mmCIF file of C-alpha atoms in Angstrom:
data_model
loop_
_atom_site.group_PDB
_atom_site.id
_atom_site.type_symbol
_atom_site.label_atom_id
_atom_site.label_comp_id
_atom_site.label_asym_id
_atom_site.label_seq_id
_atom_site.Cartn_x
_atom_site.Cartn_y
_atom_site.Cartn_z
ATOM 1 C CA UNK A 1 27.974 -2.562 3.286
ATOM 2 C CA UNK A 2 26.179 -5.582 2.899
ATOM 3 C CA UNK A 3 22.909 -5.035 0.477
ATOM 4 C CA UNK A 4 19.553 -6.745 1.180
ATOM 5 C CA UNK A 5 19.551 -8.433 -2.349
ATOM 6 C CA UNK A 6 23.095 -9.655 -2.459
ATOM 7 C CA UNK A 7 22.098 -11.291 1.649
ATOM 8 C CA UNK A 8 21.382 -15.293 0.758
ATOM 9 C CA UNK A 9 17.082 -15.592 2.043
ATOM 10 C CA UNK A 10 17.247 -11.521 3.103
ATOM 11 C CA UNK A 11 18.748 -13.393 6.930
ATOM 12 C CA UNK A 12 20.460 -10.573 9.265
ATOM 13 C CA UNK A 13 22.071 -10.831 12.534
ATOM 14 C CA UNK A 14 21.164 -7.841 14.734
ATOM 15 C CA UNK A 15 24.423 -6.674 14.608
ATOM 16 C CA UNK A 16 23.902 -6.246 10.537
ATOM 17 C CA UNK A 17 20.565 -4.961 10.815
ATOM 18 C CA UNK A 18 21.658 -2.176 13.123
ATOM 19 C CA UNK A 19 24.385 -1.188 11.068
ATOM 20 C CA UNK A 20 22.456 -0.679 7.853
ATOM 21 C CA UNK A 21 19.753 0.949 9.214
ATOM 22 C CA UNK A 22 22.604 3.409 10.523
ATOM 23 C CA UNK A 23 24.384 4.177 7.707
ATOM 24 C CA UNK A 24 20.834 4.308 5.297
ATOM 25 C CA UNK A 25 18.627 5.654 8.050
ATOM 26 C CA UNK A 26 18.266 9.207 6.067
ATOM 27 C CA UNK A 27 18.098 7.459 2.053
ATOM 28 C CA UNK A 28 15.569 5.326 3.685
ATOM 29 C CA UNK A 29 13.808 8.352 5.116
ATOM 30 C CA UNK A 30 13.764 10.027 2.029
ATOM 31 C CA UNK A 31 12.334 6.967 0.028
ATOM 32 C CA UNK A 32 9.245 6.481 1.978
ATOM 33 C CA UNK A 33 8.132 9.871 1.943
ATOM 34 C CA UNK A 34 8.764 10.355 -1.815
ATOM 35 C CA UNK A 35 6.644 6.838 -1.684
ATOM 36 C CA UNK A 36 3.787 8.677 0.874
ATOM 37 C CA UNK A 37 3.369 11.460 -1.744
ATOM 38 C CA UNK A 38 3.536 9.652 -5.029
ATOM 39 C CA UNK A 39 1.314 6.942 -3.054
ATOM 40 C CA UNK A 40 -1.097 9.058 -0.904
ATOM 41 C CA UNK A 41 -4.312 8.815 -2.827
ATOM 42 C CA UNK A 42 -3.684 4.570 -3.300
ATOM 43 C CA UNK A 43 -2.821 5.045 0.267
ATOM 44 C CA UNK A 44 -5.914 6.023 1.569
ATOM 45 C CA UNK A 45 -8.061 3.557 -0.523
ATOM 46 C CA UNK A 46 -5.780 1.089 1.044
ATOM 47 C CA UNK A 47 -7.470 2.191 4.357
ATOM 48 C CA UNK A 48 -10.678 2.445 3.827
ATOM 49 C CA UNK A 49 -9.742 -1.044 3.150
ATOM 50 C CA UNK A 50 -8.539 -2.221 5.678
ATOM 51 C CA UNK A 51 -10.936 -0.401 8.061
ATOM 52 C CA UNK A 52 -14.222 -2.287 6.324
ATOM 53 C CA UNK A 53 -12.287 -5.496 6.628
ATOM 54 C CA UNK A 54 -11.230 -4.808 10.087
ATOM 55 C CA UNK A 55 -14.843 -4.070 11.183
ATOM 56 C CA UNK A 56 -15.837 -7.754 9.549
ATOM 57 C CA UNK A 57 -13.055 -9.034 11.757
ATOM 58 C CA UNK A 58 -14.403 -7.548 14.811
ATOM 59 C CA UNK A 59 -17.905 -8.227 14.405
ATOM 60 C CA UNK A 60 -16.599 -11.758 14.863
ATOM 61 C CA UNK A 61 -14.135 -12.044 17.160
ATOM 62 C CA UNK A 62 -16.428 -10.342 19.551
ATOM 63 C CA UNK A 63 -19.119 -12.924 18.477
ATOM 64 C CA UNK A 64 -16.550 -15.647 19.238
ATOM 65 C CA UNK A 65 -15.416 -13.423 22.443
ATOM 66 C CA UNK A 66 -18.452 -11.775 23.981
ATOM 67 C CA UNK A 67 -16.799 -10.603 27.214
ATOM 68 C CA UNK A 68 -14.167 -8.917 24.727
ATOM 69 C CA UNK A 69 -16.864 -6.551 23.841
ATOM 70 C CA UNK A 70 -18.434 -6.226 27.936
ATOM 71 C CA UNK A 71 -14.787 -4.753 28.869
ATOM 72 C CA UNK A 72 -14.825 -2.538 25.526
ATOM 73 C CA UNK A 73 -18.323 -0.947 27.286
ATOM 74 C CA UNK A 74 -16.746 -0.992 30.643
ATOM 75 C CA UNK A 75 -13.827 1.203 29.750
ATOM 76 C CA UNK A 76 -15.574 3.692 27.666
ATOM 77 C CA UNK A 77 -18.096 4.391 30.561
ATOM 78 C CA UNK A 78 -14.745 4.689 32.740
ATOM 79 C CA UNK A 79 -12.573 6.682 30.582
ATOM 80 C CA UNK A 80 -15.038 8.761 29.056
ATOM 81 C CA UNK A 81 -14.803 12.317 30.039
ATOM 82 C CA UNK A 82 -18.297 13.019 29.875
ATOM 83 C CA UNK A 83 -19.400 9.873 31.010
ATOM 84 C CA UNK A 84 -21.577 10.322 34.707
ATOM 85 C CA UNK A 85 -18.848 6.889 35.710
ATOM 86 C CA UNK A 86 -15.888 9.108 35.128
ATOM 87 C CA UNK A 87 -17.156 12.334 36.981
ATOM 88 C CA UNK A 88 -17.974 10.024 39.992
ATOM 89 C CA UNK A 89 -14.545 8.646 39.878
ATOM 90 C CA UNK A 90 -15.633 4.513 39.081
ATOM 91 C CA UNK A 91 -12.319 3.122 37.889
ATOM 92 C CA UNK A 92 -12.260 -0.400 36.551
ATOM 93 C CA UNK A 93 -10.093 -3.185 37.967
ATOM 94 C CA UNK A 94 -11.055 -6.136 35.604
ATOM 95 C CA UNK A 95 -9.142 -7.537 33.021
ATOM 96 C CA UNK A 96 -10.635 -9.681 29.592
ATOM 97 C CA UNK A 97 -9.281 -13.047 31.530
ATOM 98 C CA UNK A 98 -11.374 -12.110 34.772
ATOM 99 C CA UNK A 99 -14.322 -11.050 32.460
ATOM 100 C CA UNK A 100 -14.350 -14.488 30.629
ATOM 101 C CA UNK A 101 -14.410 -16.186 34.633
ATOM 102 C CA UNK A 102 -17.532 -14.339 35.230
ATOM 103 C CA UNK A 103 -19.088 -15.124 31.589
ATOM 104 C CA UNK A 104 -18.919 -18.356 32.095
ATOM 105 C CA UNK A 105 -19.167 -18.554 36.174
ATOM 106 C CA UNK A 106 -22.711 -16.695 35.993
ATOM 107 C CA UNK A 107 -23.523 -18.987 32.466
ATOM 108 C CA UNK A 108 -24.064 -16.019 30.521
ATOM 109 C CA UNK A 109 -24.215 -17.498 27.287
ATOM 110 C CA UNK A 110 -27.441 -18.819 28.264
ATOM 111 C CA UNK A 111 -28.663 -15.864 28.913
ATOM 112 C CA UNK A 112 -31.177 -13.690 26.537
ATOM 113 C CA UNK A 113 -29.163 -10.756 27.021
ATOM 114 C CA UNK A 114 -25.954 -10.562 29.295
ATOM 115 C CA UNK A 115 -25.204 -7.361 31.193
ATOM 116 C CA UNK A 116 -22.742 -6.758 33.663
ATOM 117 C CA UNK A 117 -23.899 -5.659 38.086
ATOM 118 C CA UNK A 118 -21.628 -4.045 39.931
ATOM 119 C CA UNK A 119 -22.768 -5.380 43.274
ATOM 120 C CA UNK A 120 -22.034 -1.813 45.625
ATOM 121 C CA UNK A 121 -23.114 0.628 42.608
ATOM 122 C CA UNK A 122 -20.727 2.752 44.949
ATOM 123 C CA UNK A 123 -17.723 1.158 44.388
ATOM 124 C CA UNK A 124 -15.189 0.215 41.253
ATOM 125 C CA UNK A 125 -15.536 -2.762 38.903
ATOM 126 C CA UNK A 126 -13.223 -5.572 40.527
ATOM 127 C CA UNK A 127 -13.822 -9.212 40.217
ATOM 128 C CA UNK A 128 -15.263 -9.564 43.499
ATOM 129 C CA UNK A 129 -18.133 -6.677 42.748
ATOM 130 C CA UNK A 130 -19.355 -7.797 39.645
ATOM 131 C CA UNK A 131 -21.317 -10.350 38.323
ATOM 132 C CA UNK A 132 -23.544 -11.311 34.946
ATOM 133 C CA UNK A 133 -27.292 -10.659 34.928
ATOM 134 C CA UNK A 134 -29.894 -10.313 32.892
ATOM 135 C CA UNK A 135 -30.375 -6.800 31.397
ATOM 136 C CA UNK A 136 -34.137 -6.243 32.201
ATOM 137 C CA UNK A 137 -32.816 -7.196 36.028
ATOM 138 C CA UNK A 138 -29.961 -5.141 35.706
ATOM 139 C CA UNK A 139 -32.854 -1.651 34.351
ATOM 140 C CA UNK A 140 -34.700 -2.878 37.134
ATOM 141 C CA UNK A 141 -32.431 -2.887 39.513
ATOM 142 C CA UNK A 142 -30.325 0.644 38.603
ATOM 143 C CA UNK A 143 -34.354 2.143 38.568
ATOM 144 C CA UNK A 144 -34.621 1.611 42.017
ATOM 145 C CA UNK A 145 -31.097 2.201 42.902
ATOM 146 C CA UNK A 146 -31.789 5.868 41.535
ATOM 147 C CA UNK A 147 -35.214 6.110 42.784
ATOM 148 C CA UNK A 148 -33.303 5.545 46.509
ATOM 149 C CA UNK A 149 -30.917 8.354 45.742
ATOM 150 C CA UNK A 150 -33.572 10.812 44.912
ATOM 151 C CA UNK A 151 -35.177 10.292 48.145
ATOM 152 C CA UNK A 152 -32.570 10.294 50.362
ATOM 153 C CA UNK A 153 -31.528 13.511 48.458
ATOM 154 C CA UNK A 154 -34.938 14.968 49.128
#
């Protein structure tokens, strides 16, 4: 068996890999979880970590990527359970590449503060329904849009 110190720059072919995983799949099984509960407390600092760096990195990539954080919104009002979106059965249709068209087709960085229309407040978010808008228009408009709907419910 070939061993990963003895290996000249730790290089495998597949073929090597595969086999030595095989033949040490359970030693290497047992290692990590002696490792897991010798490690567990370190472990778990580690993460705490990693999760107040991670946060740093977000808060800038979605600076840097504002329409990253626009389809974030988008499928938490769609896949939320609770969410009135859900229950009515909005789905979404967009991707992050469409998104970043419409940013910067509707020059939302100039905006004060971007929010995304659905056009037909009846139908999904696709690329063709939506569109960038202020969010005092975008109050204004869903306002009336609900104001409609309680009269014609009346």
């Amino acid at each position: 068996m070939i061993n990963l110190l003895e290996k000249e720059n730790n290089m495998y072919t597949k073929e090597q890999w595969l086999e030595y995983r095989k033949k040490n799949r359970e030693v290497l099984r047992v290692r990590s979880s002696k490792w897991v509960k010798k490690n567990s407390k370190k472990h778990k600092k580690s993460c705490k970590e990693w999760r107040k760096n991670n946060s740093t990195y977000m808060k800038n990539y979605y600076k840097r990527n504002p329409w990253a954080r626009i389809y974030k919104r988008i499928l938490s009002r769609v896949n939320g359970k609770n969410h009135f979106y859900s229950k009515k059965g909005i789905k979404n249709f967009l991707t992050t590449q469409e998104i970043k068209v419409l940013w910067f087709r509707d020059n939302a960085m100039l905006m004060h503060k971007a929010s995304i229309h659905r056009i037909d407040n009846k139908q999904n978010y696709t690329y063709k329904n939506c569109k960038f808008i202020e969010l005092k228009e975008n109050i204004k408009l869903r306002g009336n849009y609900d104001n409609a709907n309680k009269r014609d419910n009346l």
